[in-house]
């Protein structure tokens, strides 16, 4: 009988790629996981429960997919590269709880997931590097049914996610994510656990959604954050004034009320500072 979740190894991945004569496409960010221990640690970090429905973006040849399906009720696996689909379908064939969506994860909509279908509650993915950052924020903003994200991303993205105020990588992306979810570093990963090895290191990062709504006020707050960081070198008063057309005197007065220096730059403000500033500027 076929082992439903064969141990992950370079040999296994090479065997599948050879069998299907697959040549990995750089444009799709195809760096396949080849380390059994890391796969186990990612799944442990995701704390899968028998009733969970997991969404996986970029299922590749299905070697992470089967390990997920073994631990939960259902997996919805998205894979855009149609050349990989025969291998993916073969790998997952021992399972009847995996649904493959051959679609672009960036454009994923509720309708793609199936109207009336039960929706996934966890995202676990080795994300394609070129679209990892937009996927994380888009899914946090739009798919409120996804409660936790356990994702492999390149180190540079992990640094942007986890940066503290004042650090070089701290930016609008960091603050917006912080509003939507609590994040933590799970694991740092070396390049040689992927085939082919990428040119940069990676990390596993986990998000736990906060109890906030991405409504019109949150969108307005995000516009304020984006405009504040749009010209990092400029003082916040100037960048917000030119970005949102709010009078400089009004911004300066709000900063004074918050006991924040008038010449502050966006990189020094925390999420809470931005929320306070937003409330004063929009008189909430
Ligand atoms: N899950 C596999 C693993 O861990 O070994 C493969 C991960 S690989 C880093 C990323 C996968 O995402 C590739 O299989 C690639 O074809 C797929 N991919 C790239 N862009 C995509 C997109 N826009 N939508 C869905 N899948 C995509």
CSV table of C-alpha atoms and ligand atoms in Angstrom, one decimal:
chain,number,residue,atom,x,y,z
A,1,UNK,CA,0.0,0.0,0.0
A,2,UNK,CA,1.2,3.5,-0.9
A,3,UNK,CA,2.6,5.4,2.1
A,4,UNK,CA,0.1,8.4,2.4
A,5,UNK,CA,2.8,10.7,3.7
A,6,UNK,CA,6.2,9.5,2.6
A,7,UNK,CA,9.2,11.0,4.4
A,8,UNK,CA,10.2,14.2,2.7
A,9,UNK,CA,13.8,14.1,1.2
A,10,UNK,CA,15.7,15.4,-1.7
A,11,UNK,CA,15.5,12.0,-3.3
A,12,UNK,CA,11.7,11.9,-3.1
A,13,UNK,CA,11.3,15.4,-4.6
A,14,UNK,CA,13.8,14.6,-7.4
A,15,UNK,CA,12.0,11.4,-8.1
A,16,UNK,CA,8.7,13.1,-8.6
A,17,UNK,CA,10.2,15.9,-10.7
A,18,UNK,CA,12.0,13.3,-12.9
A,19,UNK,CA,8.9,11.1,-13.3
A,20,UNK,CA,6.9,14.1,-14.6
A,21,UNK,CA,9.9,15.6,-16.5
A,22,UNK,CA,9.4,18.9,-14.6
A,23,UNK,CA,11.8,21.8,-14.9
A,24,UNK,CA,11.2,24.4,-12.2
A,25,UNK,CA,10.1,27.8,-13.3
A,26,UNK,CA,11.9,30.7,-11.5
A,27,UNK,CA,9.0,33.1,-12.3
A,28,UNK,CA,6.7,31.0,-10.2
A,29,UNK,CA,9.1,31.0,-7.2
A,30,UNK,CA,9.4,27.3,-7.3
A,31,UNK,CA,11.7,26.2,-4.5
A,32,UNK,CA,10.4,23.0,-3.1
A,33,UNK,CA,10.8,21.9,0.5
A,34,UNK,CA,13.0,18.8,0.8
A,35,UNK,CA,13.5,18.5,4.6
A,36,UNK,CA,11.2,16.2,6.6
A,37,UNK,CA,12.1,17.7,10.0
A,38,UNK,CA,11.2,21.3,8.8
A,39,UNK,CA,7.9,20.1,7.3
A,40,UNK,CA,7.1,18.5,10.7
A,41,UNK,CA,8.0,21.7,12.6
A,42,UNK,CA,5.9,23.9,10.3
A,43,UNK,CA,2.9,21.6,10.9
A,44,UNK,CA,3.5,21.5,14.6
A,45,UNK,CA,3.6,25.3,14.7
A,46,UNK,CA,0.3,25.5,12.9
A,47,UNK,CA,-1.2,23.4,15.7
A,48,UNK,CA,-3.7,21.6,13.4
A,49,UNK,CA,-6.8,20.3,14.9
A,50,UNK,CA,-8.9,17.4,13.4
A,51,UNK,CA,-11.7,19.9,12.5
A,52,UNK,CA,-9.4,22.4,10.8
A,53,UNK,CA,-9.8,23.4,7.1
A,54,UNK,CA,-6.4,24.5,5.8
A,55,UNK,CA,-5.7,26.7,2.8
A,56,UNK,CA,-2.4,26.1,1.1
A,57,UNK,CA,-1.1,28.6,-1.5
A,58,UNK,CA,1.3,27.1,-4.0
A,59,UNK,CA,0.9,23.4,-3.4
A,60,UNK,CA,3.7,22.5,-6.0
A,61,UNK,CA,4.0,18.7,-6.2
A,62,UNK,CA,1.9,18.2,-3.0
A,63,UNK,CA,4.5,17.1,-0.5
A,64,UNK,CA,3.4,19.6,2.1
A,65,UNK,CA,-0.2,19.2,1.1
A,66,UNK,CA,-0.4,15.6,2.1
A,67,UNK,CA,1.2,16.2,5.5
A,68,UNK,CA,-1.4,18.9,6.1
A,69,UNK,CA,-4.3,16.7,4.9
A,70,UNK,CA,-3.1,13.9,7.3
A,71,UNK,CA,-3.7,16.2,10.3
A,72,UNK,CA,-6.9,18.0,9.5
A,73,UNK,CA,-10.4,17.7,8.1
A,74,UNK,CA,-9.8,19.4,4.7
A,75,UNK,CA,-7.2,21.1,2.6
A,76,UNK,CA,-7.8,23.5,-0.2
A,77,UNK,CA,-4.6,23.6,-2.2
A,78,UNK,CA,-4.0,26.4,-4.8
A,79,UNK,CA,-1.5,25.9,-7.6
A,80,UNK,CA,-1.2,28.2,-10.6
A,81,UNK,CA,1.4,26.3,-12.7
A,82,UNK,CA,-0.7,23.8,-14.8
A,83,UNK,CA,2.5,21.8,-15.6
A,84,UNK,CA,2.7,20.7,-11.9
A,85,UNK,CA,-0.9,19.5,-11.7
A,86,UNK,CA,-0.4,15.8,-12.9
A,87,UNK,CA,2.4,15.4,-10.2
A,88,UNK,CA,0.3,17.1,-7.6
A,89,UNK,CA,-2.8,15.0,-8.3
A,90,UNK,CA,-0.6,11.8,-8.1
A,91,UNK,CA,0.9,12.8,-4.7
A,92,UNK,CA,-2.4,13.6,-3.2
A,93,UNK,CA,-4.3,10.6,-4.7
A,94,UNK,CA,-4.4,8.6,-1.4
A,95,UNK,CA,-6.4,11.4,0.2
A,96,UNK,CA,-10.0,12.3,-0.3
A,97,UNK,CA,-10.0,15.5,1.8
A,98,UNK,CA,-7.9,17.7,-0.6
A,99,UNK,CA,-9.4,20.0,-3.1
A,100,UNK,CA,-7.1,21.6,-5.8
A,101,UNK,CA,-7.8,25.0,-7.2
A,102,UNK,CA,-5.8,25.7,-10.3
A,103,UNK,CA,-5.9,29.4,-10.0
A,104,UNK,CA,-3.9,32.5,-9.3
A,105,UNK,CA,-3.7,32.9,-5.5
A,106,UNK,CA,-3.3,36.7,-5.9
A,107,UNK,CA,-6.7,37.0,-7.5
A,108,UNK,CA,-8.4,34.4,-5.2
A,109,UNK,CA,-12.0,35.4,-4.4
A,110,UNK,CA,-14.6,34.0,-2.1
A,111,UNK,CA,-16.4,32.6,-5.1
A,112,UNK,CA,-13.3,30.5,-6.0
A,113,UNK,CA,-13.5,28.9,-2.6
A,114,UNK,CA,-17.0,27.8,-3.3
A,115,UNK,CA,-20.3,29.6,-2.5
A,116,UNK,CA,-21.8,27.9,0.5
A,117,UNK,CA,-18.8,25.7,1.1
A,118,UNK,CA,-17.1,25.6,4.4
A,119,UNK,CA,-14.3,28.1,4.4
A,120,UNK,CA,-10.7,27.5,5.5
A,121,UNK,CA,-9.7,28.7,8.9
A,122,UNK,CA,-5.9,28.4,8.7
A,123,UNK,CA,-3.4,29.2,6.0
A,124,UNK,CA,-0.3,27.1,5.9
A,125,UNK,CA,2.0,27.7,3.0
A,126,UNK,CA,5.5,27.8,1.5
A,127,UNK,CA,4.6,31.0,-0.3
A,128,UNK,CA,6.0,31.8,-3.7
A,129,UNK,CA,8.5,34.5,-2.8
A,130,UNK,CA,7.5,37.0,-5.5
A,131,UNK,CA,3.9,37.3,-4.2
A,132,UNK,CA,4.3,36.4,-0.5
A,133,UNK,CA,4.0,40.0,0.8
A,134,UNK,CA,0.9,41.0,-1.1
A,135,UNK,CA,-0.8,37.6,-0.4
A,136,UNK,CA,-0.3,38.0,3.4
A,137,UNK,CA,-1.9,41.4,3.5
A,138,UNK,CA,-4.6,40.8,1.0
A,139,UNK,CA,-5.7,37.6,2.8
A,140,UNK,CA,-5.6,39.4,6.2
A,141,UNK,CA,-7.6,42.3,4.9
A,142,UNK,CA,-10.2,40.3,2.9
A,143,UNK,CA,-10.5,36.8,4.3
A,144,UNK,CA,-11.6,37.2,7.9
A,145,UNK,CA,-12.4,33.5,8.1
A,146,UNK,CA,-8.6,32.8,8.1
A,147,UNK,CA,-7.6,33.0,11.7
A,148,UNK,CA,-4.0,32.0,11.7
A,149,UNK,CA,-1.3,32.1,9.0
A,150,UNK,CA,1.8,29.9,9.3
A,151,UNK,CA,3.9,30.8,6.2
A,152,UNK,CA,7.4,30.5,4.8
A,153,UNK,CA,8.7,33.7,3.4
A,154,UNK,CA,12.1,35.1,2.4
A,155,UNK,CA,14.0,36.7,5.3
A,156,UNK,CA,13.7,40.2,3.9
A,157,UNK,CA,9.9,39.9,4.1
A,158,UNK,CA,10.1,38.4,7.6
A,159,UNK,CA,12.2,41.4,8.7
A,160,UNK,CA,9.7,43.8,7.3
A,161,UNK,CA,6.9,42.0,9.1
A,162,UNK,CA,8.6,41.8,12.5
A,163,UNK,CA,10.5,45.2,12.5
A,164,UNK,CA,10.2,47.4,15.5
A,165,UNK,CA,9.7,51.2,15.2
A,166,UNK,CA,12.9,53.0,14.2
A,167,UNK,CA,14.4,50.0,12.4
A,168,UNK,CA,15.3,50.2,8.7
A,169,UNK,CA,12.8,47.6,7.6
A,170,UNK,CA,9.9,49.2,9.6
A,171,UNK,CA,7.4,50.6,7.2
A,172,UNK,CA,3.8,51.0,6.2
A,173,UNK,CA,3.6,47.3,5.6
A,174,UNK,CA,4.8,46.5,9.2
A,175,UNK,CA,2.2,48.8,10.8
A,176,UNK,CA,-0.7,47.7,8.6
A,177,UNK,CA,0.0,44.0,9.4
A,178,UNK,CA,0.4,44.9,13.1
A,179,UNK,CA,-3.1,46.4,13.1
A,180,UNK,CA,-4.6,43.2,11.5
A,181,UNK,CA,-2.6,40.5,13.3
A,182,UNK,CA,0.0,39.6,16.0
A,183,UNK,CA,3.0,38.1,14.3
A,184,UNK,CA,5.9,36.0,15.6
A,185,UNK,CA,9.0,34.4,14.1
A,186,UNK,CA,8.7,30.6,14.3
A,187,UNK,CA,11.9,29.4,12.6
A,188,UNK,CA,14.8,30.7,10.5
A,189,UNK,CA,15.4,28.5,7.5
A,190,UNK,CA,18.6,27.9,5.6
A,191,UNK,CA,18.6,27.8,1.8
A,192,UNK,CA,19.6,24.2,1.5
A,193,UNK,CA,16.3,22.8,2.7
A,194,UNK,CA,14.8,23.8,-0.7
A,195,UNK,CA,15.3,22.4,-4.2
A,196,UNK,CA,16.6,24.4,-6.0
A,197,UNK,CA,18.1,26.5,-3.1
A,198,UNK,CA,17.0,30.1,-3.4
A,199,UNK,CA,19.5,32.9,-3.4
A,200,UNK,CA,18.3,34.2,-0.1
A,201,UNK,CA,17.5,32.7,3.3
A,202,UNK,CA,13.9,32.3,4.5
A,203,UNK,CA,11.9,32.1,7.7
A,204,UNK,CA,8.6,30.7,9.0
A,205,UNK,CA,6.4,33.5,10.4
A,206,UNK,CA,3.1,33.1,12.1
A,207,UNK,CA,0.1,35.5,12.3
A,208,UNK,CA,-2.8,35.4,14.6
A,209,UNK,CA,-5.7,37.6,13.5
A,210,UNK,CA,-6.7,40.3,15.9
A,211,UNK,CA,-10.3,41.0,16.7
A,212,UNK,CA,-10.5,44.1,14.3
A,213,UNK,CA,-12.6,44.8,11.2
A,214,UNK,CA,-11.1,45.9,8.0
A,215,UNK,CA,-13.8,48.5,7.4
A,216,UNK,CA,-13.9,52.0,5.9
A,217,UNK,CA,-12.2,53.5,9.0
A,218,UNK,CA,-9.4,50.9,8.9
A,219,UNK,CA,-8.9,51.7,5.2
A,220,UNK,CA,-8.7,55.4,6.0
A,221,UNK,CA,-6.2,54.6,8.8
A,222,UNK,CA,-4.1,52.6,6.2
A,223,UNK,CA,-4.2,55.6,3.9
A,224,UNK,CA,-2.8,57.7,6.7
A,225,UNK,CA,0.0,55.2,7.4
A,226,UNK,CA,0.8,54.9,3.7
A,227,UNK,CA,1.0,58.6,3.2
A,228,UNK,CA,3.2,59.0,6.4
A,229,UNK,CA,5.7,56.5,5.0
A,230,UNK,CA,5.5,57.6,1.4
A,231,UNK,CA,8.5,59.9,1.8
A,232,UNK,CA,10.4,58.3,4.6
A,233,UNK,CA,13.0,61.1,4.9
A,234,UNK,CA,10.4,63.8,5.2
A,235,UNK,CA,8.8,64.8,8.5
A,236,UNK,CA,5.4,63.3,9.0
A,237,UNK,CA,3.7,66.7,8.9
A,238,UNK,CA,5.0,67.2,5.3
A,239,UNK,CA,4.4,63.7,4.0
A,240,UNK,CA,0.8,63.5,5.3
A,241,UNK,CA,0.1,67.1,4.2
A,242,UNK,CA,1.1,66.3,0.6
A,243,UNK,CA,-0.3,62.8,0.6
A,244,UNK,CA,-3.7,63.5,2.1
A,245,UNK,CA,-4.1,67.2,1.7
A,246,UNK,CA,-4.6,67.8,5.4
A,247,UNK,CA,-3.5,71.2,6.7
A,248,UNK,CA,0.0,71.2,8.3
A,249,UNK,CA,-1.3,73.1,11.3
A,250,UNK,CA,-3.9,70.5,11.9
A,251,UNK,CA,-1.4,67.7,11.8
A,252,UNK,CA,1.1,69.7,14.0
A,253,UNK,CA,-1.7,70.4,16.6
A,254,UNK,CA,-2.6,66.7,16.7
A,255,UNK,CA,1.0,65.8,17.3
A,256,UNK,CA,1.2,68.3,20.1
A,257,UNK,CA,-1.9,66.9,21.7
A,258,UNK,CA,-0.3,63.5,21.6
A,259,UNK,CA,3.0,64.9,23.1
A,260,UNK,CA,4.9,63.9,19.9
A,261,UNK,CA,7.5,66.1,18.5
A,262,UNK,CA,6.4,68.2,15.5
A,263,UNK,CA,9.4,67.1,13.4
A,264,UNK,CA,8.8,63.4,13.9
A,265,UNK,CA,9.2,61.0,11.0
A,266,UNK,CA,6.8,58.1,10.4
A,267,UNK,CA,9.4,55.4,11.2
A,268,UNK,CA,9.4,56.5,14.9
A,269,UNK,CA,5.7,56.1,15.4
A,270,UNK,CA,4.1,52.9,16.7
A,271,UNK,CA,0.7,51.5,15.6
A,272,UNK,CA,-0.9,53.0,18.7
A,273,UNK,CA,0.5,56.4,17.8
A,274,UNK,CA,-0.9,56.1,14.3
A,275,UNK,CA,-4.3,55.1,15.7
A,276,UNK,CA,-4.3,58.1,18.1
A,277,UNK,CA,-3.2,60.4,15.3
A,278,UNK,CA,-5.9,59.1,13.0
A,279,UNK,CA,-8.6,59.7,15.7
A,280,UNK,CA,-7.5,63.3,16.2
A,281,UNK,CA,-7.3,64.1,12.5
A,282,UNK,CA,-10.6,62.6,11.7
A,283,UNK,CA,-12.2,63.8,15.0
A,284,UNK,CA,-13.6,60.4,16.1
B,1,LIG,N1,4.3,23.7,-1.5
B,1,LIG,C1,5.5,23.3,-2.3
B,1,LIG,C2,6.6,23.0,-1.3
B,1,LIG,O1,6.6,23.5,-0.2
B,1,LIG,O2,7.6,22.3,-1.7
B,1,LIG,C3,5.9,24.4,-3.3
B,1,LIG,C4,6.2,25.8,-2.7
B,1,LIG,S1,6.9,26.8,-3.9
B,1,LIG,C5,7.9,27.9,-2.9
B,1,LIG,C6,5.6,27.9,-4.4
B,1,LIG,C7,4.6,27.3,-5.3
B,1,LIG,O3,3.6,28.3,-5.6
B,1,LIG,C8,5.0,26.8,-6.6
B,1,LIG,O4,4.6,25.5,-6.9
B,1,LIG,C9,4.5,27.8,-7.7
B,1,LIG,O5,4.2,27.2,-8.9
B,1,LIG,C10,3.2,28.2,-7.0
B,1,LIG,N2,2.8,29.6,-7.4
B,1,LIG,C11,3.5,30.6,-7.8
B,1,LIG,N3,2.7,31.7,-8.1
B,1,LIG,C12,1.4,31.3,-7.8
B,1,LIG,C13,0.2,32.0,-7.8
B,1,LIG,N4,0.1,33.3,-8.2
B,1,LIG,N5,-0.9,31.3,-7.4
B,1,LIG,C14,-0.8,30.0,-7.0
B,1,LIG,N6,0.3,29.3,-6.9
B,1,LIG,C15,1.5,30.0,-7.3
